[in-house]
Short mmCIF file of C-alpha atoms in Angstrom, two decimals:
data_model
loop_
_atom_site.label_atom_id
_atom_site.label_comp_id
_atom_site.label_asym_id
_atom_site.label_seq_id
_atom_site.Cartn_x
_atom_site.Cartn_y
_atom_site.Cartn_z
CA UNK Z 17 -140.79 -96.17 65.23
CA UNK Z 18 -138.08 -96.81 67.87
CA UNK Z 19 -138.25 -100.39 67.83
CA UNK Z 20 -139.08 -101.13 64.32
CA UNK Z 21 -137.17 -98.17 62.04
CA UNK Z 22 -134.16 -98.25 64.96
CA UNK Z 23 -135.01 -94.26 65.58
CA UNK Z 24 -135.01 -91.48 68.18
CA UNK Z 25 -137.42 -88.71 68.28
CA UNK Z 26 -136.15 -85.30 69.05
CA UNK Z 27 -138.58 -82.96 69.73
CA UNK Z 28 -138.99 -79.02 70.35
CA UNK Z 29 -139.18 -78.11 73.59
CA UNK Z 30 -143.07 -76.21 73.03
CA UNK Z 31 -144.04 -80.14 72.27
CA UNK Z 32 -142.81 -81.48 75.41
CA UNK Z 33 -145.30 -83.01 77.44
CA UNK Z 34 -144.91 -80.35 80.61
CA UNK Z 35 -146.01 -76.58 79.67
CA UNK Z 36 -143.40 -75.16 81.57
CA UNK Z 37 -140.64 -77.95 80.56
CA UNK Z 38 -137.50 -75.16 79.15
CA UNK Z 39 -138.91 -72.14 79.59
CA UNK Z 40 -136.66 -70.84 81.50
CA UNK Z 41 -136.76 -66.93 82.20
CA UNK Z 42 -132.89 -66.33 81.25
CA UNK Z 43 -133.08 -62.10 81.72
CA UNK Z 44 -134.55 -62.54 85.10
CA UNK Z 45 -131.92 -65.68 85.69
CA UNK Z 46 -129.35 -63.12 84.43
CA UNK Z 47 -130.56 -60.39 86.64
CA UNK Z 48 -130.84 -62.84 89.90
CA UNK Z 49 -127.15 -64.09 89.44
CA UNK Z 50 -125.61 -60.41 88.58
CA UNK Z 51 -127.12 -59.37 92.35
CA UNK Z 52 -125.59 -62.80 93.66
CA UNK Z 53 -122.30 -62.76 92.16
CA UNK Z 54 -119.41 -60.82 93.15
CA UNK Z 55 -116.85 -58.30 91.75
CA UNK Z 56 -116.68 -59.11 87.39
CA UNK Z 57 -118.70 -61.79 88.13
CA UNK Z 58 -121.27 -59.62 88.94
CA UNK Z 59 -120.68 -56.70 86.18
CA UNK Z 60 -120.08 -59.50 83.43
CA UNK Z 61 -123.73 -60.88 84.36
CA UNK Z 62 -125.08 -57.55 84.35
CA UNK Z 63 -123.58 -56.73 80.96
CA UNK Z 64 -124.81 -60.02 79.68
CA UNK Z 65 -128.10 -58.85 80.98
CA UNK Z 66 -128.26 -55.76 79.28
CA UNK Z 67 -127.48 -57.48 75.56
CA UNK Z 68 -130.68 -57.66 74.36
CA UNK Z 69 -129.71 -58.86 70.24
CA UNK Z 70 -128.22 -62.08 72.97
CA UNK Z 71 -130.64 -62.69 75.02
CA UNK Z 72 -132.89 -62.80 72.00
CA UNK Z 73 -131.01 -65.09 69.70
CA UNK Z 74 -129.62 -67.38 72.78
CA UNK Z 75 -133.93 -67.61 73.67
CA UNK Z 76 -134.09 -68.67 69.61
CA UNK Z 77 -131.76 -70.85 69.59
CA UNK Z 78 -133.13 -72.41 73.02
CA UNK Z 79 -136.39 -73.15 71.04
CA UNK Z 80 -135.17 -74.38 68.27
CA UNK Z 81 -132.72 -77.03 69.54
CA UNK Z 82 -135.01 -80.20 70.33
CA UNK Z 83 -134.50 -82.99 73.07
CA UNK Z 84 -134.95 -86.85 73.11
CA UNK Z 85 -135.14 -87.83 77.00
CA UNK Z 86 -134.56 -90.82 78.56
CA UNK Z 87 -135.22 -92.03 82.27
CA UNK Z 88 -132.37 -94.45 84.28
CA UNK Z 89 -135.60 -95.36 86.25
CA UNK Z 90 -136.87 -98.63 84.83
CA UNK Z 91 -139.18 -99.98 87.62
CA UNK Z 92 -141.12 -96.85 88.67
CA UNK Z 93 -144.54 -97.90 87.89
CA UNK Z 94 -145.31 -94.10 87.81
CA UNK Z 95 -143.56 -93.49 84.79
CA UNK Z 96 -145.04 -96.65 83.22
CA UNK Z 97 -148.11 -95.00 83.79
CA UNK Z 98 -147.51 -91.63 82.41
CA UNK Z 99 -145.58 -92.95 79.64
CA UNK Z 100 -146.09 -96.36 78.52
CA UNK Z 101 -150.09 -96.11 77.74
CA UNK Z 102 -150.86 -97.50 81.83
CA UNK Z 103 -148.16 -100.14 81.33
CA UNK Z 104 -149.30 -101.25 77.83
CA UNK Z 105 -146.42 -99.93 75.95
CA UNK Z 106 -142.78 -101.25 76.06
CA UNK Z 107 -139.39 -99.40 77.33
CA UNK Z 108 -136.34 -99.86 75.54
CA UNK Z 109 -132.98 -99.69 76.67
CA UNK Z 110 -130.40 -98.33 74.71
CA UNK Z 111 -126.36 -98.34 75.23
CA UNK Z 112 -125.14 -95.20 73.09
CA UNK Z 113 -121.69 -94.98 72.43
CA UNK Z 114 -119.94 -92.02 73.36
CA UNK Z 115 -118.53 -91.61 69.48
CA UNK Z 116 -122.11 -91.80 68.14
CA UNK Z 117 -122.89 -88.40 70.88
CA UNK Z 118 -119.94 -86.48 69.10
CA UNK Z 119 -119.97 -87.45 65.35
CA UNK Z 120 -121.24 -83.96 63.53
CA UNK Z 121 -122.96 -85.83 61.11
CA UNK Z 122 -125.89 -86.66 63.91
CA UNK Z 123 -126.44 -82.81 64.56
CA UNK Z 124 -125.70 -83.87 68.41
CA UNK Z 125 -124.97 -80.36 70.46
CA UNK Z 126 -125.03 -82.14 74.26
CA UNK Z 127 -126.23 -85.05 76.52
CA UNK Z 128 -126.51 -84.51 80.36
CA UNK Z 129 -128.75 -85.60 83.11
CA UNK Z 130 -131.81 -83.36 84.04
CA UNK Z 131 -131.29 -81.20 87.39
CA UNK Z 132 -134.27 -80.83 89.07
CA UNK Z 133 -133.60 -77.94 91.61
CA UNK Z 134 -134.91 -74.80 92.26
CA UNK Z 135 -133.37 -71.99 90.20
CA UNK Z 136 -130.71 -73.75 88.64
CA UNK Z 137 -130.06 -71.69 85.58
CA UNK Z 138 -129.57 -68.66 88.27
CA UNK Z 139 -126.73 -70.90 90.39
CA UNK Z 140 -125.35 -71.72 87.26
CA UNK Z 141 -124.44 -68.59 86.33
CA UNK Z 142 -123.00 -67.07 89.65
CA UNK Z 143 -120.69 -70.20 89.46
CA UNK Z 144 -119.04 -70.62 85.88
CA UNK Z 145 -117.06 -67.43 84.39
CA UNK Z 146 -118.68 -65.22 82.43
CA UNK Z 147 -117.13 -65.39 78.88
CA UNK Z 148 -118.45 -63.63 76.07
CA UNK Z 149 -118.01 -66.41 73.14
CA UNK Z 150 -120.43 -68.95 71.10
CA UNK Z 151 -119.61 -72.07 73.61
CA UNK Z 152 -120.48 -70.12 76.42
CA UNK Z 153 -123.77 -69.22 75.18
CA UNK Z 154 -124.15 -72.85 74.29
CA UNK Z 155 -123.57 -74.04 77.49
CA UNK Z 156 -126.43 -71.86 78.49
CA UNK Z 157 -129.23 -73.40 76.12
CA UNK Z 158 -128.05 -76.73 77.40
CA UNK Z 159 -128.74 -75.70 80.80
CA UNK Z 160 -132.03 -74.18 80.31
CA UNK Z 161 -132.80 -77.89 78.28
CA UNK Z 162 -131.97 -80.13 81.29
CA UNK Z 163 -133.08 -78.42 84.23
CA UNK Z 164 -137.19 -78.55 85.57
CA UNK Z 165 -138.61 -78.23 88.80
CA UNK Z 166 -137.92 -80.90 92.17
CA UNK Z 167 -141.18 -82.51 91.65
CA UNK Z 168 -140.13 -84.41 88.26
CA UNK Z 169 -137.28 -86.11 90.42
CA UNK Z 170 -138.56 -89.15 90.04
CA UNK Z 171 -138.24 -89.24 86.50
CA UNK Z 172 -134.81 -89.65 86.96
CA UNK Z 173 -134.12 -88.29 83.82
CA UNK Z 174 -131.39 -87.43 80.85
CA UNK Z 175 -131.56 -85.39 77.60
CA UNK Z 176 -130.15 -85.85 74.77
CA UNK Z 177 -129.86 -81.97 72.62
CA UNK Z 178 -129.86 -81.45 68.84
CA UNK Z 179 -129.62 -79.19 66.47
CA UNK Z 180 -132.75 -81.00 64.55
CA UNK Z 181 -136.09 -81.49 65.64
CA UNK Z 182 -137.33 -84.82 64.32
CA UNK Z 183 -136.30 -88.76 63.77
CA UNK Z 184 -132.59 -90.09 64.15
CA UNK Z 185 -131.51 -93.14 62.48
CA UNK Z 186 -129.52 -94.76 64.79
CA UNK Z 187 -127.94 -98.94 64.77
CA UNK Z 188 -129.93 -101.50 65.78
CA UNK Z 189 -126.74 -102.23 68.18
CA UNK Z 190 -127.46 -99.79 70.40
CA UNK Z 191 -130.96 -101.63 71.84
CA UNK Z 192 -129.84 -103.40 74.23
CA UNK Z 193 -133.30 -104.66 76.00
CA UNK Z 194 -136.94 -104.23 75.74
CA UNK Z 195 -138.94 -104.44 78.87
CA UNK Z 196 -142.90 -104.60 78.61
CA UNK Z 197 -145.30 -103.61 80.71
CA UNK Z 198 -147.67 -105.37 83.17
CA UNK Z 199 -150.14 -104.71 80.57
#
């Protein structure tokens, strides 16, 4: 459906291939990063913490916003293996303009490389300002969708985040190569 209907697939993150792909603990994040943190730093995290209605709707919303991933690793014959039916499939390369990312109409909410570190979602939070509004909370479901664990380095990874599980239309101008494999 990519390569013939021009489409991305956006899916939820309990259909991801990896069981443990964005499920991120944030109340034990939360709790980690309010004994880290410093001064308001610390007491905003805490307070955060002990929202429960948030932490509830920010873990909804976290399920409910889907992902399309890409890798910037071509030649890893790994990934052709794990994703490309043992290098039988095809990878396509896209070029995505930045004004296609930010129209509303596409239901796009972020883009961003994967981090693959260990307790990222914690480190996140001791370092940006606590601030008690919608983009804030936000940035924290886009976190929790582009971080997983140092072993899926070599993926090499980055996620595109929407509002809508499902297909995207998107121009045939933005496939810029199609690779296939050894297979």
């Amino acid at each position: 459906d990519s390569l013939v209907k021009s489409q991305l697939h956006f899916a939820l993150p309990k259909h991801l291939n990896d069981p443990y792909d964005c499920q991120i603990d944030l109340l034990a994040s939360l709790n980690r990063a309010a004994k880290l943190a410093e001064g308001e730093q610390a007491r905003k995290l805490a307070e955060l913490a002990n929202n429960a209605p948030l932490i509830a709707k920010i873990r909804i919303l976290a399920r409910k916003t889907a992902v399309c991933s890409f890798s910037s690793s071509l030649l890893n014959p790994v990934l052709w293996s794990h994703y490309s039916d043992e290098h039988r499939g095809v990878a396509l390369l896209y070029k995505i303009p930045q004004s296609f990312v930010v129209d509303p109409k596409t239901k796009i909410v972020g883009y961003s490389g994967v981090e693959y570190t260990e307790d990222s979602l914690t480190n996140w939070l001791v370092s940006k300002p606590v601030k008690f509004d919608p983009d804030y909370y936000v940035s924290i479901i886009k976190h929790i969708l582009t971080i997983k664990g140092p072993t899926w380095r070599y993926e090499g990874e980055h996620r595109i985040m929407r509002q809508r599980a499902g297909r995207l239309k998107i121009s045939r101008d933005f496939l810029s190569q199609i690779c296939f494999g050894l297979r």
